[in-house]
CSV table of C-alpha atoms in Angstrom, one decimal:
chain,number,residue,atom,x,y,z
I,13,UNK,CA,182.7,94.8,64.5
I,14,UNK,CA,180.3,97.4,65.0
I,15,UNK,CA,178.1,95.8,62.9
I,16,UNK,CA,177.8,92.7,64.4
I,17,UNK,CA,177.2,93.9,67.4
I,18,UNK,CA,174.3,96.2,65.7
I,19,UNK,CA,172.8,93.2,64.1
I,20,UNK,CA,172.9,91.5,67.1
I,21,UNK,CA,170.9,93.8,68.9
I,22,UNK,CA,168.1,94.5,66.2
I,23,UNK,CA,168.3,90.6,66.3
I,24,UNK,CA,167.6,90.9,69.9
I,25,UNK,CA,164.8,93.5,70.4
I,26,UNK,CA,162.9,91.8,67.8
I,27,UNK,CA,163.0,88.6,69.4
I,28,UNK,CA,162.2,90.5,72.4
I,29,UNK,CA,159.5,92.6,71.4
I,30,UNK,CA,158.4,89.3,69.2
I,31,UNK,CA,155.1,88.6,71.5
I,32,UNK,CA,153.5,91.4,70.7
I,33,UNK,CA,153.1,91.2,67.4
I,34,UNK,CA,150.7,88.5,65.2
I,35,UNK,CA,152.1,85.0,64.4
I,36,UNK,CA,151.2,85.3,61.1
I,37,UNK,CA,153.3,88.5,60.8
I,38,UNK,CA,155.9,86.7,63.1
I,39,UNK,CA,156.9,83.6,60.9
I,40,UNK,CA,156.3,85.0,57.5
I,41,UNK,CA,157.7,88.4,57.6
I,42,UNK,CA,158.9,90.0,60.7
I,43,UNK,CA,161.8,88.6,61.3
I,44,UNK,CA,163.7,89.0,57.5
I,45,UNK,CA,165.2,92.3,58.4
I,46,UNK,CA,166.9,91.2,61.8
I,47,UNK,CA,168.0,87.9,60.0
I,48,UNK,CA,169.6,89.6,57.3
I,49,UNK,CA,171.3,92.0,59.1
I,50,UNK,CA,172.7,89.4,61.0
I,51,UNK,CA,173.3,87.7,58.1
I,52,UNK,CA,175.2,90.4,56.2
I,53,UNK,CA,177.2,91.4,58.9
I,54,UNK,CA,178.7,87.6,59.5
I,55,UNK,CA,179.3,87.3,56.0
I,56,UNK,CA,181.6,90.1,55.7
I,57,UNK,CA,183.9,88.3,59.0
I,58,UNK,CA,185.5,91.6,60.1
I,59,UNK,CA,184.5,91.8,63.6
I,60,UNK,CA,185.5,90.0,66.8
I,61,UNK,CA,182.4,87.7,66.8
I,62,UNK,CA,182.5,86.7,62.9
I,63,UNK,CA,186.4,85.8,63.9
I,64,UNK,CA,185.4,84.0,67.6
I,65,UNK,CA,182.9,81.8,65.6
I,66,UNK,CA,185.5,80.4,62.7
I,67,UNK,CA,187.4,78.3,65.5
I,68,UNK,CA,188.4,76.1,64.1
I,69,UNK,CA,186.9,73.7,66.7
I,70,UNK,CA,183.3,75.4,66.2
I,71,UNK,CA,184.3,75.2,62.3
I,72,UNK,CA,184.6,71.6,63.0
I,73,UNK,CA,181.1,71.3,65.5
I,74,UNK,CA,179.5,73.0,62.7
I,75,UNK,CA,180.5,70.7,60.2
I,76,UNK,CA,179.8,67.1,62.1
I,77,UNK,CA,176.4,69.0,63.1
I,78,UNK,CA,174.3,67.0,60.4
I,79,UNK,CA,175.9,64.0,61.2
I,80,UNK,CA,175.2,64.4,65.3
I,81,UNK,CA,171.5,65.1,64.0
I,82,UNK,CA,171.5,61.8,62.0
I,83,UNK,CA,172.9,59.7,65.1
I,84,UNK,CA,172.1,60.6,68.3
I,85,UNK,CA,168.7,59.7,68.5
I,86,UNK,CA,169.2,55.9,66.9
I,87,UNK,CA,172.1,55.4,70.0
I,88,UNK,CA,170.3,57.0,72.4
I,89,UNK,CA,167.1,55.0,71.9
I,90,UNK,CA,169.2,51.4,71.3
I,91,UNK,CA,170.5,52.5,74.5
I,92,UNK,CA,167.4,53.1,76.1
I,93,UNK,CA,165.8,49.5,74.5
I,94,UNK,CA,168.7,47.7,75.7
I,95,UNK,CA,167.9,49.5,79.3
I,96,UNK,CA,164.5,48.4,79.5
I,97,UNK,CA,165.2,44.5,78.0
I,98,UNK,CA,168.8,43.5,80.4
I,99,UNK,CA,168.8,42.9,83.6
I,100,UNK,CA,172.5,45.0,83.7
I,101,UNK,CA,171.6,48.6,84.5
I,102,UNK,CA,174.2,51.0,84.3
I,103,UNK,CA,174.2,54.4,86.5
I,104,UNK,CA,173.0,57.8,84.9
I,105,UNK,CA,176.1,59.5,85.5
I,106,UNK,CA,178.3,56.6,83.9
I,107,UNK,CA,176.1,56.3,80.7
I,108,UNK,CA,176.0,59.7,80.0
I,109,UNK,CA,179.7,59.9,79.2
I,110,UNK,CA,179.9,56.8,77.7
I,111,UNK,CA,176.9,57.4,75.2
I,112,UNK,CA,178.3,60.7,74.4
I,113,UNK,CA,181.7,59.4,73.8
I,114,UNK,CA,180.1,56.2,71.3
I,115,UNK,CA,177.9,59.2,69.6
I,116,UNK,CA,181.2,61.2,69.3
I,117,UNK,CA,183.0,58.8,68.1
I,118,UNK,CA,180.5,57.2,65.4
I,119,UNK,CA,179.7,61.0,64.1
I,120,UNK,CA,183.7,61.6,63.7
I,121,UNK,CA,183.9,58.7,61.7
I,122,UNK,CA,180.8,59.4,59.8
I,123,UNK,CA,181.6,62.8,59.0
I,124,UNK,CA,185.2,61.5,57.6
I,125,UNK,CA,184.4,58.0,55.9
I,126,UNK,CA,180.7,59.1,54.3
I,127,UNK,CA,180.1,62.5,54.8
I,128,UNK,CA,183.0,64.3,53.5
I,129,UNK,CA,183.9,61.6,50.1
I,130,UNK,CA,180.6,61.9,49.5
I,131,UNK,CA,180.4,65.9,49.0
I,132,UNK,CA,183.4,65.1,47.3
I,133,UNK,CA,181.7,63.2,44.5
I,134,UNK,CA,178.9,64.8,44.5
I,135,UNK,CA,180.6,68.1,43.5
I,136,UNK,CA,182.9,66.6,41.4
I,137,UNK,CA,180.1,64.8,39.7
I,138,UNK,CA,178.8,68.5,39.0
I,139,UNK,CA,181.7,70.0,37.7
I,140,UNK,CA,181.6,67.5,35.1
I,141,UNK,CA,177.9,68.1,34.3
I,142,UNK,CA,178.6,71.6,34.0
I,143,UNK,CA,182.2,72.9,33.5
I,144,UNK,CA,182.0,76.9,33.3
Protein backbone atom coordinates (compact mmCIF):
# COMPACT_ATOMS: atom_id res chain seq x y z
CA UNK A 1 0.00 0.00 0.00
CA UNK A 2 2.69 2.09 0.75
CA UNK A 3 3.96 1.77 -2.46
CA UNK A 4 1.23 2.80 -4.36
CA UNK A 5 0.83 5.59 -2.56
CA UNK A 6 4.78 6.29 -3.17
CA UNK A 7 4.40 5.86 -6.86
CA UNK A 8 1.62 7.94 -6.91
CA UNK A 9 3.33 10.74 -5.60
CA UNK A 10 6.72 10.49 -7.68
CA UNK A 11 3.96 10.17 -10.43
CA UNK A 12 2.64 13.39 -9.22
CA UNK A 13 5.67 15.77 -8.67
CA UNK A 14 6.94 14.81 -11.96
CA UNK A 15 3.81 15.77 -13.67
CA UNK A 16 4.00 18.71 -11.55
CA UNK A 17 7.39 19.80 -11.92
CA UNK A 18 6.90 18.52 -15.77
CA UNK A 19 7.05 22.38 -17.28
CA UNK A 20 10.13 22.98 -16.37
CA UNK A 21 11.92 20.75 -18.00
CA UNK A 22 12.58 20.36 -22.17
CA UNK A 23 9.84 18.56 -24.24
CA UNK A 24 12.26 16.57 -25.80
CA UNK A 25 13.44 15.30 -22.35
CA UNK A 26 9.66 15.23 -21.37
CA UNK A 27 8.20 12.72 -24.00
CA UNK A 28 11.21 10.56 -24.59
CA UNK A 29 12.64 10.03 -21.28
CA UNK A 30 11.45 11.75 -18.24
CA UNK A 31 8.69 10.28 -17.43
CA UNK A 32 9.87 6.24 -17.54
CA UNK A 33 10.86 6.20 -13.96
CA UNK A 34 7.39 7.65 -12.49
CA UNK A 35 5.57 5.25 -15.00
CA UNK A 36 7.19 2.32 -13.89
CA UNK A 37 7.01 2.79 -10.45
CA UNK A 38 3.54 3.19 -10.88
CA UNK A 39 3.54 0.42 -12.89
CA UNK A 40 5.33 -1.98 -10.59
CA UNK A 41 3.51 -1.17 -7.72
CA UNK A 42 -0.14 -1.89 -9.48
CA UNK A 43 1.14 -5.02 -10.75
CA UNK A 44 1.92 -6.47 -7.51
CA UNK A 45 -2.21 -5.51 -6.25
CA UNK A 46 -1.39 -5.48 -2.52
CA UNK A 47 -2.51 -2.17 -1.57
CA UNK A 48 -5.93 -0.45 -1.08
CA UNK A 49 -5.81 1.29 -4.58
CA UNK A 50 -4.57 -1.78 -6.72
CA UNK A 51 -7.72 -3.56 -4.90
CA UNK A 52 -10.28 -0.23 -5.30
CA UNK A 53 -9.40 -0.36 -9.05
CA UNK A 54 -10.27 -4.35 -9.74
CA UNK A 55 -14.09 -3.61 -9.26
CA UNK A 56 -15.39 -5.47 -10.89
CA UNK A 57 -17.55 -2.72 -12.42
CA UNK A 58 -14.19 -0.64 -13.33
CA UNK A 59 -12.88 -4.29 -14.46
CA UNK A 60 -15.79 -4.23 -16.67
CA UNK A 61 -15.40 -0.15 -17.91
CA UNK A 62 -11.97 -1.13 -18.62
CA UNK A 63 -12.74 -3.90 -20.67
CA UNK A 64 -15.80 -2.30 -23.04
CA UNK A 65 -13.20 0.82 -23.13
CA UNK A 66 -11.97 -0.10 -26.80
CA UNK A 67 -15.28 -0.76 -27.83
CA UNK A 68 -16.76 2.87 -26.38
CA UNK A 69 -13.63 4.29 -28.42
CA UNK A 70 -14.81 2.55 -31.58
CA UNK A 71 -18.60 3.78 -31.15
CA UNK A 72 -19.13 6.86 -29.69
CA UNK A 73 -18.08 9.06 -32.18
CA UNK A 74 -20.08 7.28 -35.28
CA UNK A 75 -23.54 7.74 -32.93
CA UNK A 76 -22.78 10.81 -31.82
CA UNK A 77 -22.09 12.36 -35.31
CA UNK A 78 -25.34 10.32 -37.01
CA UNK A 79 -26.91 12.00 -34.23
CA UNK A 80 -25.70 15.19 -34.86
CA UNK A 81 -26.44 14.73 -38.97
CA UNK A 82 -29.75 13.68 -38.29
CA UNK A 83 -30.02 17.06 -36.06
CA UNK A 84 -29.07 19.29 -38.66
CA UNK A 85 -31.22 17.40 -41.68
CA UNK A 86 -35.05 16.87 -39.55
CA UNK A 87 -37.12 19.31 -38.72
CA UNK A 88 -37.74 17.16 -35.14
CA UNK A 89 -35.28 18.63 -32.65
CA UNK A 90 -34.92 17.04 -29.55
CA UNK A 91 -33.88 19.00 -26.16
CA UNK A 92 -30.07 18.82 -24.90
CA UNK A 93 -30.96 17.43 -21.74
CA UNK A 94 -33.26 14.54 -23.26
CA UNK A 95 -30.63 13.44 -25.93
CA UNK A 96 -27.91 13.30 -23.75
CA UNK A 97 -29.33 10.34 -21.87
CA UNK A 98 -30.79 8.83 -24.61
CA UNK A 99 -27.46 8.82 -26.79
CA UNK A 100 -25.57 7.57 -23.83
CA UNK A 101 -27.95 4.87 -23.18
CA UNK A 102 -27.97 3.75 -27.31
CA UNK A 103 -23.92 4.04 -27.02
CA UNK A 104 -24.18 1.92 -23.88
CA UNK A 105 -26.10 -0.42 -25.03
CA UNK A 106 -24.46 -0.93 -28.65
CA UNK A 107 -20.88 -1.14 -26.77
CA UNK A 108 -22.34 -4.00 -24.30
CA UNK A 109 -23.41 -5.88 -27.13
CA UNK A 110 -20.29 -5.29 -29.00
CA UNK A 111 -17.99 -6.17 -26.36
CA UNK A 112 -20.15 -9.63 -25.87
CA UNK A 113 -21.13 -10.73 -29.56
CA UNK A 114 -17.62 -9.53 -31.41
CA UNK A 115 -15.22 -8.45 -29.04
CA UNK A 116 -14.96 -11.17 -26.63
CA UNK A 117 -15.50 -14.53 -29.39
CA UNK A 118 -13.15 -12.86 -31.23
CA UNK A 119 -10.17 -12.77 -28.52
CA UNK A 120 -11.41 -16.09 -28.17
CA UNK A 121 -10.30 -17.30 -31.58
CA UNK A 122 -7.78 -15.42 -31.90
CA UNK A 123 -5.96 -17.02 -28.97
CA UNK A 124 -7.12 -20.23 -29.57
CA UNK A 125 -5.93 -19.82 -33.08
CA UNK A 126 -2.38 -19.29 -31.35
CA UNK A 127 -2.30 -21.94 -29.15
CA UNK A 128 -2.63 -24.12 -32.05
CA UNK A 129 0.22 -22.34 -33.95
CA UNK A 130 2.38 -22.69 -31.09
CA UNK A 131 1.53 -25.28 -28.36
CA UNK A 132 4.39 -24.96 -25.61
Amino acid sequence: MIMEIFSVAVFLAFYLYAGEIPKVYRYSCYYWLPVAMVTVSFSLQKGFISRALSNRLLVTGGEISYSFYMLHLFVLLSYARWQQTSDFHIAWYISVPVLLSIILLLILASYRFFEKPMNRKIKQSLIRINPS
